[in-house]
Tab-separated table of C-alpha atoms and ligand atoms in Angstrom:
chain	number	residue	atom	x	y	z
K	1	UNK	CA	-59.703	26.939	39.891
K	2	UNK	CA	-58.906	29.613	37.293
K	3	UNK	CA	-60.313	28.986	33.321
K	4	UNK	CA	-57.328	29.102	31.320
K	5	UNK	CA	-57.675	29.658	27.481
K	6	UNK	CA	-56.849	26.654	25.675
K	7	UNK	CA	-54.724	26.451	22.764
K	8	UNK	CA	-55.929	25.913	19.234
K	9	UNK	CA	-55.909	21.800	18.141
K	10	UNK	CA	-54.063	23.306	15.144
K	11	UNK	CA	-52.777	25.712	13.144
K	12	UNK	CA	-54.792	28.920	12.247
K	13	UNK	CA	-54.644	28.212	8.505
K	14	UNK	CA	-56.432	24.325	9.392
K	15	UNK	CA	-59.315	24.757	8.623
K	16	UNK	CA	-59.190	27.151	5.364
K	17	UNK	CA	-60.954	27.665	2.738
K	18	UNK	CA	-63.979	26.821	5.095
K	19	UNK	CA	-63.109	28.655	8.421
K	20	UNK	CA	-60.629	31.268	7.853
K	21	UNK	CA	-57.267	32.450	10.151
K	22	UNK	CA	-58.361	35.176	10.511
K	23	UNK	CA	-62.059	34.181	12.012
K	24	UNK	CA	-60.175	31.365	14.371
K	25	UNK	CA	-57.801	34.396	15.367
K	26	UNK	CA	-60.868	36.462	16.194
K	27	UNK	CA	-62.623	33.881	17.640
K	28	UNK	CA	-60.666	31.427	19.537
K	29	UNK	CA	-58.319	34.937	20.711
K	30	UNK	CA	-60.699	37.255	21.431
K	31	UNK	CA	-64.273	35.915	21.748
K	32	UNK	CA	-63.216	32.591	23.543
K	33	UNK	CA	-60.555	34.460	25.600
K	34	UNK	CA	-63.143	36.920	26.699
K	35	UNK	CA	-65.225	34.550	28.002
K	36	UNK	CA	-62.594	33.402	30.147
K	37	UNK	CA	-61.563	36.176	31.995
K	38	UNK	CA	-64.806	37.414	32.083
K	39	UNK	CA	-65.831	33.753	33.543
K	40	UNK	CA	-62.587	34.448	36.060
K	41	UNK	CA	-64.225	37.930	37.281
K	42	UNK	CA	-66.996	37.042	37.749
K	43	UNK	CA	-66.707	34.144	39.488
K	44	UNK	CA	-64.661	35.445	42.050
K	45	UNK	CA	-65.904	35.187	45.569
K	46	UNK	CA	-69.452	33.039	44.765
K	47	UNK	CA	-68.102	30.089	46.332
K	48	UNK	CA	-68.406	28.208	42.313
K	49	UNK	CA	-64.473	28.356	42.365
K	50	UNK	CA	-63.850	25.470	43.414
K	51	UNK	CA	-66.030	22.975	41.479
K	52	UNK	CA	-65.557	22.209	38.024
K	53	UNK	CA	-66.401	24.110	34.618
K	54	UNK	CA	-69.462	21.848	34.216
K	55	UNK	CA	-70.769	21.969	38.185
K	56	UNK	CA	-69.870	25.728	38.477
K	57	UNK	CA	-71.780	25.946	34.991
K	58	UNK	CA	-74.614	24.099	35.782
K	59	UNK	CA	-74.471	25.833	39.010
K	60	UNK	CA	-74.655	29.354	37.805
K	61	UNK	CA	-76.977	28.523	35.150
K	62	UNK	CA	-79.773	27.382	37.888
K	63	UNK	CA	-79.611	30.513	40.426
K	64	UNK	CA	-80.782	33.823	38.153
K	65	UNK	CA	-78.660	36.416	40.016
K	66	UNK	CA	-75.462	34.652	38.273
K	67	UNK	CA	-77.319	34.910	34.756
K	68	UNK	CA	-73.903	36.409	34.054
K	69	UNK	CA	-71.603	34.210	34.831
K	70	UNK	CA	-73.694	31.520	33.202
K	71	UNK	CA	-73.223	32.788	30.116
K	72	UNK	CA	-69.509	33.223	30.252
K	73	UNK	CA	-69.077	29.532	31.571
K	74	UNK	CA	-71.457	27.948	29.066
K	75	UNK	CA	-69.334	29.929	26.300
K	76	UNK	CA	-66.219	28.807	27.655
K	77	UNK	CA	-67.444	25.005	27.748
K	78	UNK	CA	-69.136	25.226	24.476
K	79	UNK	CA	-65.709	26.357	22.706
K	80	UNK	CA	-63.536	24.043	24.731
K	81	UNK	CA	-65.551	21.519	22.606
K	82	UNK	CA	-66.201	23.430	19.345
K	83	UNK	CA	-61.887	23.781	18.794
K	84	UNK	CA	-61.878	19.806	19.163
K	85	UNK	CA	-65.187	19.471	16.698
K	86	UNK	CA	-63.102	20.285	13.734
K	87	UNK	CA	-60.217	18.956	12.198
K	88	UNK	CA	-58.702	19.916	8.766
K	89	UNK	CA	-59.713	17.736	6.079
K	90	UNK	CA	-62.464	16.668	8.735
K	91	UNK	CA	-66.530	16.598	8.114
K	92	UNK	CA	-68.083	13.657	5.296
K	93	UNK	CA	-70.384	10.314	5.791
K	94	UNK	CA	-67.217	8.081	7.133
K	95	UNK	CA	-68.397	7.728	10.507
K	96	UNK	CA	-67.100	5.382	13.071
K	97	UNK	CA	-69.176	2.131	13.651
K	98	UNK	CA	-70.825	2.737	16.907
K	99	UNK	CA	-71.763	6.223	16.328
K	100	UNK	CA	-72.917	5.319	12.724
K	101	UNK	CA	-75.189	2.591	13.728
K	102	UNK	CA	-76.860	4.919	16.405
K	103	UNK	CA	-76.715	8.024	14.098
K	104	UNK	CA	-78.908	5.651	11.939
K	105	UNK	CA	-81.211	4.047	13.939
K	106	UNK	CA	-82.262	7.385	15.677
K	107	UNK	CA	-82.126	9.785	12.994
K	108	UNK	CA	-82.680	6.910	10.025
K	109	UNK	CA	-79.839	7.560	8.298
K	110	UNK	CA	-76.523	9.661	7.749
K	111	UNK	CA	-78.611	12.341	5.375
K	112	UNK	CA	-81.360	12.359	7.547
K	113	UNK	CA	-78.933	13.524	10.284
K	114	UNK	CA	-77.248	16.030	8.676
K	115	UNK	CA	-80.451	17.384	7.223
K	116	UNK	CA	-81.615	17.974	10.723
K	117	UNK	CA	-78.575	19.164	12.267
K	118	UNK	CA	-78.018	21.576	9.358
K	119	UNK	CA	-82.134	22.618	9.986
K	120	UNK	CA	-81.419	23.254	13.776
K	121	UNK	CA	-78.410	25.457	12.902
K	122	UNK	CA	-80.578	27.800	10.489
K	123	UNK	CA	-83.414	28.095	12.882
K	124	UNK	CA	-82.092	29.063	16.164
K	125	UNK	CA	-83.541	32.542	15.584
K	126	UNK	CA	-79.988	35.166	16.854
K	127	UNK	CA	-76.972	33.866	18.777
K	128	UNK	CA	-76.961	30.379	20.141
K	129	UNK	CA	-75.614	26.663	19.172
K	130	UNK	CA	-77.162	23.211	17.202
K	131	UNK	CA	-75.937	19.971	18.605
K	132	UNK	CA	-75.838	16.699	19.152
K	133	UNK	CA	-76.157	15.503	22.306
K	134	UNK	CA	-76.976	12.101	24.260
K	135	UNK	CA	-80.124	11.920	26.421
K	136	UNK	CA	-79.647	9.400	29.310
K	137	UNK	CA	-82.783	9.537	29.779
K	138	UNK	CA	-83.844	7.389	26.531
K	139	UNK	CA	-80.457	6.668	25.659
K	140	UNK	CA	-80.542	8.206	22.037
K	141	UNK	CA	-79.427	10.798	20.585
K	142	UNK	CA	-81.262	14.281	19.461
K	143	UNK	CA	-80.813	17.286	17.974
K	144	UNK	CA	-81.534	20.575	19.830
K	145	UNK	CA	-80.514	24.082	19.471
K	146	UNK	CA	-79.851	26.555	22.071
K	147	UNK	CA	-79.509	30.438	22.692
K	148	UNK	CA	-76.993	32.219	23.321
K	149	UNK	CA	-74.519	30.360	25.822
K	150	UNK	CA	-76.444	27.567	26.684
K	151	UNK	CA	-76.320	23.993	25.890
K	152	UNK	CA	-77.319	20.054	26.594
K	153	UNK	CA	-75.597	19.968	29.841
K	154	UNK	CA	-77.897	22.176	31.891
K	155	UNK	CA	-81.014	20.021	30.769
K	156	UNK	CA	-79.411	16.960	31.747
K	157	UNK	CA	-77.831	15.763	28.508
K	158	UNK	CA	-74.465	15.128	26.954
K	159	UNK	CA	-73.172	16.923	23.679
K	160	UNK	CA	-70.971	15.009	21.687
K	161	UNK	CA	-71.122	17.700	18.319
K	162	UNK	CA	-71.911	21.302	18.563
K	163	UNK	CA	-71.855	24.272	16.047
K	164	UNK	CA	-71.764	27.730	17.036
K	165	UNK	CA	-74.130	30.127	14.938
K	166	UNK	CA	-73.247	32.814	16.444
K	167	UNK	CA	-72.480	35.356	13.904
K	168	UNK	CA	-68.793	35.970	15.198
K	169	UNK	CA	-68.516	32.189	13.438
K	170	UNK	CA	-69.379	32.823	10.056
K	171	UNK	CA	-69.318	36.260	9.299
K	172	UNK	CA	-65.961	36.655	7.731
K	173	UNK	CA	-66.039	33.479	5.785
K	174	UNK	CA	-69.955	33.284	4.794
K	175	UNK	CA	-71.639	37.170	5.712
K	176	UNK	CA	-74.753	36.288	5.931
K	177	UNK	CA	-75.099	32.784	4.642
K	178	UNK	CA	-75.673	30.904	8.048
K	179	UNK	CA	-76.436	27.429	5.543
K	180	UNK	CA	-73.364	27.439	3.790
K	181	UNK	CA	-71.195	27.315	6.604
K	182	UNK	CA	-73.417	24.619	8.374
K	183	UNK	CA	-73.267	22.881	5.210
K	184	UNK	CA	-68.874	23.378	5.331
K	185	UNK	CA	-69.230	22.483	8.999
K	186	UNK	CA	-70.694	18.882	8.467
K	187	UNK	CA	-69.585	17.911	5.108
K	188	UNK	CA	-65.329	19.751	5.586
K	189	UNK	CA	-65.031	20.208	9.059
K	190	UNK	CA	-66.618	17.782	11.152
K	191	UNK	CA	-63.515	16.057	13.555
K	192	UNK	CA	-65.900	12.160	13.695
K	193	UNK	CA	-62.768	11.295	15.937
K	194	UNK	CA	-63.603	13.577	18.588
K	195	UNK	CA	-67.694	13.123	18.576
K	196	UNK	CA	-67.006	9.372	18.639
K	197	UNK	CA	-64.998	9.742	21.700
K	198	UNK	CA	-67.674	11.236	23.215
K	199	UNK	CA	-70.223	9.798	22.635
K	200	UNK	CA	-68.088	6.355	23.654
K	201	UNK	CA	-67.652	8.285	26.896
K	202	UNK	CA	-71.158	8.099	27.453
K	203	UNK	CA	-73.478	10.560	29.673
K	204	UNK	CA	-71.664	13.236	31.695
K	205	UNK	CA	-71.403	12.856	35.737
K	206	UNK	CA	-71.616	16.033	37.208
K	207	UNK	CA	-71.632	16.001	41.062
K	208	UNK	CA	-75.079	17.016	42.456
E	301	MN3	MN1	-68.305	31.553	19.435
């Protein structure tokens, strides 16, 4: 199966003032897009091809000789999701019920959450991702952060809300001010839609 770059959920200009067109053009065109035919190359002739983006991911991410193609797979996952995170006129406390009550119980609170998501973001130390994610093994909900192309799914748990840090996210719109833009990315940009659908999905089932 070849990885195909997926469209945009929306128009370039979406998400402005807090994510510009021209970072989504750089981003979703060329970053994403490299990542996928980079994922394509190099995972010609492994025998991955035919399972799916998760398996092959998970996959690649447990045998060290395809450290490569890991990190092209992870990316492509992680931005599959990412596009779908936002929304224009997205982000804010208005949370739907299931996901709220959770969010609250585990974290103790909306602000509690978004303090801690917004803390994960500013500490992964370089490139890398904060999320959300489902453990099935406690059923409730963390926060982690991850390098580079990594993410829940190889340690056994389900995202429902990531946020890229790497710097090819922010740069144009924020320079240097990783906080800011975490700040835009829960309070303006935040698609609760798409997180809720996921997490109402419950834990990922990746064949062994
Ligand atoms: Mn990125």
């Amino acid at each position: 199966m070849a990885f195909t770059l997926p469209d945009l959920p929306y128009d370039y200009d979406a998400l402005a003032p807090y994510m510009s067109r021209e970072t989504l053009e750089f981003h979703h065109d060329k970053h994403h897009k490299a990542y996928v035919d980079k994922g394509n190359e190099l995972i010609a002739g492994t025998g991955l091809e035919a399972l799916s983006l998760e398996e092959a991911m998970v996959a690649a991410f447990k045998d060290k000789a395809k450290a490569g193609l890991f990190n092209q797979l992870g990316q492509h996952y992680n931005h599959i999701h990412f596009w779908h995170w936002m929304k224009k006129g997205g982000g804010g406390k208005s949370l739907p019920g299931a996901l709220a009550k959770q969010i609250d119980a585990d974290f103790g609170g909306f602000d509690a959450f978004r303090a801690k998501f917004i803390e994960a973001g500013m500490t992964q130390f370089g490139s890398g991702w904060c999320w959300l994610a489902l453990d099935p093994a406690t059923g409730k909900l963390d926060i982690s952060k991850t390098a580079n192309g990594e993410n829940p799914v190889i340690y056994g748990k389900t995202p429902i809300l990531g946020c890229d840090v790497w710097e090819h996210s922010y740069y144009i719109d924020y320079r240097n001010a990783r906080p800011k833009y975490l700040e835009a990315f829960v309070d303006s940009m935040v698609n609760w839609d798409y997180v809720a659908e996921l997490y109402e999905k419950g834990p990922l089932k990746l064949a062994a």
